[in-house]
Coordinates of C-alpha atoms and ligand atoms in Angstrom, one line a residue:
X1 CA 26.9 -55.6 70.0
X2 CA 27.3 -57.7 73.1
X3 CA 26.9 -61.8 73.4
X4 CA 23.8 -63.3 74.4
X5 CA 23.8 -64.7 78.2
X6 CA 25.7 -68.0 78.5
X7 CA 22.8 -70.8 78.4
X8 CA 23.3 -74.9 77.3
X9 CA 22.8 -73.0 73.4
X10 CA 26.7 -71.7 73.7
X11 CA 29.1 -72.7 72.4
X12 CA 33.4 -73.2 73.3
X13 CA 36.6 -72.9 71.7
X14 CA 40.0 -71.9 73.4
X15 CA 43.2 -72.6 73.4
X16 CA 45.8 -75.3 74.6
X17 CA 48.8 -74.8 75.5
X18 CA 51.1 -75.6 79.2
X19 CA 51.6 -73.0 80.4
X20 CA 48.6 -70.9 78.9
X21 CA 48.4 -68.6 81.3
X22 CA 50.1 -65.6 79.4
X23 CA 48.5 -66.2 76.5
X24 CA 46.6 -63.3 75.0
X25 CA 44.4 -65.7 72.7
X26 CA 41.4 -65.1 74.9
X27 CA 41.8 -61.4 74.6
X28 CA 41.7 -61.3 71.0
X29 CA 38.6 -63.5 70.3
X30 CA 36.3 -62.9 73.0
X31 CA 36.2 -59.2 72.1
X32 CA 35.8 -60.4 68.4
X33 CA 33.1 -62.2 70.1
X34 CA 31.6 -60.0 71.8
X35 CA 31.3 -57.4 69.0
X36 CA 30.4 -60.1 66.9
X37 CA 27.1 -60.9 69.1
X38 CA 28.3 -64.6 68.6
X39 CA 27.0 -67.4 71.4
X40 CA 30.1 -68.8 72.7
X41 CA 32.8 -68.0 74.7
X42 CA 37.0 -68.7 74.3
X43 CA 38.9 -70.0 77.2
X44 CA 42.4 -71.2 78.4
X45 CA 43.3 -75.3 78.8
X46 CA 46.5 -76.3 80.3
X47 CA 46.2 -80.2 80.8
X48 CA 49.1 -81.8 82.1
X49 CA 51.2 -82.6 79.6
X50 CA 50.9 -86.3 78.8
X51 CA 46.3 -85.3 78.7
X52 CA 46.7 -83.2 75.9
X53 CA 45.1 -86.0 73.5
X54 CA 42.6 -87.0 76.6
X55 CA 41.5 -83.4 76.6
X56 CA 41.3 -83.2 72.9
X57 CA 39.3 -85.8 72.2
X58 CA 36.8 -85.6 75.1
X59 CA 35.9 -82.3 73.6
X60 CA 35.2 -84.0 70.1
X61 CA 31.3 -84.1 69.5
X62 CA 30.1 -81.7 72.4
X63 CA 30.0 -77.9 72.8
X64 CA 33.4 -77.3 71.3
X65 CA 33.9 -75.9 68.0
X66 CA 37.9 -76.5 68.6
X67 CA 41.2 -75.0 69.5
X68 CA 44.1 -73.0 68.7
X69 CA 47.4 -75.0 69.8
X70 CA 50.6 -73.1 71.6
X71 CA 53.8 -74.9 73.1
X72 CA 54.4 -77.7 73.5
X73 CA 52.1 -79.5 71.7
X74 CA 51.8 -78.4 68.1
X75 CA 53.5 -81.1 66.7
X76 CA 51.1 -83.7 68.8
X77 CA 48.1 -81.4 67.5
X78 CA 49.5 -82.4 64.1
X79 CA 49.3 -86.1 64.9
X80 CA 46.1 -86.1 66.2
X81 CA 44.3 -84.7 63.2
X82 CA 42.2 -86.7 60.6
X83 CA 42.0 -83.7 58.1
X84 CA 45.4 -81.7 57.7
X85 CA 46.4 -79.1 55.5
X86 CA 49.2 -78.8 53.0
X87 CA 51.3 -76.4 55.8
X88 CA 50.4 -78.6 58.5
X89 CA 52.0 -81.7 56.6
X90 CA 54.9 -79.8 55.8
X91 CA 55.4 -78.2 59.2
X92 CA 54.5 -81.1 60.9
X93 CA 52.8 -78.6 63.6
X94 CA 49.8 -77.3 64.1
X95 CA 48.5 -74.1 66.1
X96 CA 44.8 -74.7 65.1
X97 CA 42.4 -78.0 65.6
X98 CA 38.6 -77.6 63.9
X99 CA 36.1 -80.4 65.8
X100 CA 33.6 -81.2 62.3
X101 CA 30.3 -82.4 63.0
X102 CA 31.2 -85.4 61.6
X103 CA 33.4 -86.1 64.9
X104 CA 36.7 -85.6 62.6
X105 CA 39.3 -83.3 63.9
X106 CA 40.8 -81.0 60.9
X107 CA 44.0 -79.2 61.5
X108 CA 45.6 -76.0 60.2
X109 CA 49.0 -73.9 60.7
X110 CA 48.0 -70.2 61.0
X111 CA 51.5 -69.0 62.1
X112 CA 52.7 -68.2 58.4
X113 CA 49.3 -66.5 57.1
X114 CA 50.4 -64.1 60.8
X115 CA 54.0 -63.8 59.8
X116 CA 53.2 -62.7 56.1
X117 CA 50.2 -60.2 57.6
X118 CA 52.6 -58.6 60.2
X119 CA 55.4 -58.4 56.8
X120 CA 53.1 -56.8 54.5
X121 CA 51.3 -54.3 57.5
X122 CA 55.2 -52.9 57.9
X123 CA 55.3 -52.8 54.1
X124 CA 57.3 -56.1 53.1
X125 CA 57.2 -57.7 49.3
X126 CA 58.3 -60.8 49.5
X127 CA 59.6 -61.1 45.9
X128 CA 61.8 -58.2 46.3
X129 CA 65.2 -60.2 48.1
X130 CA 66.1 -62.3 50.4
X131 CA 65.0 -62.9 54.0
X132 CA 67.2 -64.0 57.3
X133 CA 65.1 -66.0 59.7
X134 CA 67.2 -66.0 63.0
X135 CA 66.3 -69.0 64.6
X136 CA 65.2 -73.0 63.6
X137 CA 62.9 -74.3 65.5
X138 CA 59.0 -74.9 65.7
X139 CA 58.6 -71.2 64.5
X140 CA 61.1 -71.1 62.1
X141 CA 60.4 -73.8 60.7
X142 CA 57.1 -72.7 59.9
X143 CA 58.4 -69.0 59.2
X144 CA 61.1 -70.6 56.5
X145 CA 58.4 -72.3 54.1
X146 CA 55.5 -69.4 54.1
X147 CA 58.4 -67.0 53.2
X148 CA 59.2 -69.2 50.2
X149 CA 55.2 -69.6 49.6
X150 CA 55.0 -66.2 49.4
X151 CA 57.8 -65.5 47.0
X152 CA 60.6 -65.2 48.6
X153 CA 63.6 -66.3 46.3
X154 CA 65.6 -67.2 49.3
X155 CA 65.9 -68.0 52.9
X156 CA 69.1 -67.4 55.2
X157 CA 68.6 -69.2 58.4
X158 CA 71.0 -68.1 61.4
X159 CA 71.3 -70.3 64.3
X160 CA 73.1 -71.8 67.0
X161 CA 72.5 -75.7 66.2
X162 CA 73.4 -76.0 63.0
X163 CA 71.9 -79.4 62.4
X164 CA 68.8 -78.2 63.4
X165 CA 68.9 -75.3 60.5
X166 CA 70.1 -77.6 58.0
X167 CA 67.3 -80.2 58.8
X168 CA 65.2 -77.1 57.3
X169 CA 67.8 -76.5 54.4
X170 CA 67.3 -79.7 53.8
X171 CA 63.3 -79.3 52.2
X172 CA 64.2 -76.8 49.9
X173 CA 67.1 -76.1 47.9
X174 CA 66.3 -72.3 48.1
X175 CA 67.3 -72.1 51.7
X176 CA 70.8 -71.4 53.0
X177 CA 72.2 -72.0 56.9
X178 CA 74.9 -70.1 58.6
X179 CA 76.1 -69.8 62.0
X180 CA 75.2 -66.6 64.4
X181 CA 79.1 -65.9 63.6
X182 CA 78.5 -65.4 60.2
X183 CA 75.3 -63.3 60.7
X184 CA 77.0 -60.2 58.9
X185 CA 76.8 -62.3 55.9
X186 CA 73.5 -63.5 55.9
X187 CA 72.5 -60.1 56.5
X188 CA 73.8 -58.3 53.4
X189 CA 71.0 -57.0 51.1
X190 CA 68.2 -58.8 53.1
X191 CA 64.9 -57.4 52.3
X192 CA 63.5 -58.4 55.9
X193 CA 64.8 -60.0 58.9
X194 CA 63.0 -61.7 61.2
X195 CA 64.0 -63.1 64.6
X196 CA 62.4 -66.8 65.2
X197 CA 64.2 -67.6 68.6
X198 CA 63.4 -66.9 71.9
X199 CA 66.3 -64.7 72.7
X200 CA 65.2 -61.2 73.6
X201 CA 62.1 -62.5 75.6
X202 CA 61.5 -61.3 79.3
X203 CA 63.8 -63.9 81.5
X204 CA 66.0 -65.2 78.3
X205 CA 69.7 -64.0 76.7
X206 CA 69.5 -60.9 75.0
X207 CA 69.7 -61.0 71.2
X208 CA 72.9 -59.3 70.1
X209 CA 72.9 -58.7 66.2
X210 CA 74.0 -56.1 64.7
X211 CA 71.6 -54.5 62.4
X212 CA 74.4 -52.5 60.5
X213 CA 74.6 -55.3 57.9
X214 CA 71.6 -55.0 56.9
X215 CA 70.0 -52.3 54.3
X216 CA 68.1 -49.7 55.9
X217 CA 65.0 -51.1 53.7
X218 CA 65.3 -54.3 55.6
X219 CA 61.9 -54.9 57.2
X220 CA 62.3 -56.1 61.2
X221 CA 60.0 -58.4 62.2
X222 CA 60.2 -59.9 65.9
X223 CA 58.4 -62.7 66.8
X224 CA 59.1 -62.5 70.5
X225 CA 56.3 -59.8 72.2
X226 CA 56.9 -60.3 76.1
X227 CA 58.5 -57.4 76.2
X228 CA 56.7 -56.1 73.3
X229 CA 59.5 -53.1 72.3
X230 CA 62.1 -55.7 72.4
X231 CA 65.9 -54.8 71.9
X232 CA 65.7 -55.7 68.6
X233 CA 62.6 -53.6 67.7
X234 CA 63.9 -50.3 69.2
X235 CA 67.6 -51.2 67.2
X236 CA 65.6 -51.6 64.3
X237 CA 63.7 -48.6 64.7
X238 CA 66.6 -46.3 66.1
X239 CA 68.5 -47.3 62.2
X240 CA 65.1 -46.2 60.1
X241 CA 64.3 -49.6 59.4
X242 CA 60.4 -50.6 59.0
X243 CA 59.5 -52.7 61.8
X244 CA 56.8 -55.3 62.9
X245 CA 56.8 -56.7 66.7
X246 CA 54.6 -60.2 68.0
X247 CA 51.8 -58.9 68.6
X248 CA 51.1 -58.0 64.5
X249 CA 52.0 -61.6 64.3
X250 CA 49.9 -63.4 66.8
X251 CA 47.1 -61.0 65.6
X252 CA 47.7 -62.1 62.4
X253 CA 47.5 -65.7 63.2
X254 CA 44.3 -65.2 65.3
X255 CA 42.2 -63.6 62.0
X256 CA 41.7 -66.9 60.2
X257 CA 41.8 -69.0 63.3
X258 CA 38.5 -66.7 64.8
X259 CA 36.8 -67.4 61.0
X260 CA 37.5 -71.1 61.0
X261 CA 36.1 -71.9 64.6
X262 CA 33.1 -69.8 64.4
X263 CA 32.4 -69.2 60.8
X264 CA 32.4 -65.8 60.6
X265 CA 35.2 -62.9 60.1
X266 CA 36.3 -61.3 62.8
X267 CA 34.5 -58.1 63.3
X268 CA 37.0 -54.8 62.0
X269 CA 36.2 -52.4 64.3
X270 CA 37.8 -53.6 67.4
X271 CA 41.2 -52.7 68.5
X272 CA 42.5 -56.3 69.5
X273 CA 46.0 -54.4 69.2
X274 CA 45.4 -52.1 72.0
X275 CA 43.2 -54.5 74.1
X276 CA 46.6 -56.9 73.7
X277 CA 49.3 -54.1 74.5
X278 CA 46.8 -53.3 78.1
X279 CA 46.9 -57.1 78.8
X280 CA 50.7 -56.6 78.2
X281 CA 50.9 -53.5 80.6
X282 CA 52.8 -52.3 77.7
X283 CA 51.6 -49.4 75.2
X284 CA 53.2 -47.5 72.8
Ligands
NDP1 P1 61.7 -73.3 69.9 O1 62.1 -73.5 71.3 O2 61.0 -74.5 68.9 O3 63.2 -72.8 69.4 C1 63.8 -72.3 69.9 C2 65.3 -71.0 69.2 O4 65.3 -70.0 69.9 C3 66.1 -72.3 68.4 O5 66.1 -71.8 66.8 C4 67.2 -72.1 69.1 O6 68.3 -72.5 68.8 C5 67.0 -70.5 69.9 N1 67.8 -69.9 71.3 C6 67.0 -70.4 72.3 N2 67.7 -70.0 73.2 C7 68.9 -69.7 72.7 C8 70.5 -69.1 72.9 N3 70.5 -68.9 74.3 N4 71.7 -69.0 72.0 C9 70.6 -69.0 71.0 N5 69.8 -69.6 70.1 C10 69.0 -69.7 71.4 O7 60.6 -72.5 70.0 P2 59.6 -71.6 69.2 O8 60.3 -72.0 67.5 O9 58.5 -72.4 69.0 O10 59.3 -70.0 69.2 C11 60.4 -69.2 69.0 C12 60.0 -67.9 69.6 O11 59.0 -67.2 68.6 C13 59.6 -68.0 70.7 O12 59.6 -66.4 71.6 C14 57.9 -67.8 70.4 O13 57.4 -67.2 71.5 C15 57.8 -66.5 69.4 N6 56.5 -67.4 68.7 C16 55.8 -66.0 68.6 C17 54.7 -66.0 67.8 C18 53.9 -64.7 67.6 O14 52.4 -65.2 66.9 N7 54.2 -63.4 67.7 C19 54.3 -68.0 67.0 C20 55.3 -68.6 67.5 C21 56.4 -68.6 68.1 P3 69.4 -74.1 69.2 O15 68.4 -74.6 68.1 O16 70.4 -73.6 68.9 O17 68.4 -74.4 70.4

């Protein structure tokens, strides 16, 4: 199936960020729209940083169905919404705004769904044991709460800034905090290890983590997907760990976003992983 030609009936949705040119969301959603024959297009918007709210309010009530939201607007997306899910209330961040027919704006955060789906794809079962989350930024915060919701008995945050990590730990007694120098202690007995820092990303410092303190059964997920095969993923594979990459999480969050925006589940017969790998210039 392919989409009908663009007419005055065509609906729009998109992703808003600054910068946004790197986003793979248009690749994913337009492939699904094409395959489903839905009369809509998915674009990328990069307003001036101070213009986020103007852009969102200008789109409500017209042909736009809603927006995915990426850095640096996730907190402002949560603040602009009229209706929020519990995930948004707790994390203070939204990656999805849905424009309702009555003019209201609904906010959700599907990053946690994406994370749990990516981990499940690598065989992870949340109740098996403690999970180590490296980082205490926005992505880590959402990840920690989703892992606890999914049944993880304990989450150990390892972060450079202990203050930031402690602010998350204050949310739930099952969250522990360690500095990088104690990372080996945190890894002991871990059921999963998740990199939610920007370390290891192209242009950022490397992630230096000795995985040998973790059991070989620990699932290792790196949220970073530029490069796709990060040093952490390569080191984990070399030690025989099950792994999941940042694209698995990205696609995992796109699934419920698509359903909320377009009112249909994404078609299953589209190899969006391959399309994303091609867009990144990488293949497995
Ligand atoms: P933030 O900027 O909010 O947080 C960055 C984190 O990285 C903080 O914990 C910070 O530590 C740490 N960090 C950065 N530089 C250093 C350094 N030199 N040494 C030690 N720690 C460092 O970013 P986000 O939480 O929004 O995103 C984190 C990563 O997750 C990014 O790579 C992002 O692309 C990725 N991501 C991937 C998604 C996916 O679907 N695959 C979804 C969302 C995010 P400190 O607190 O001490 O500053």
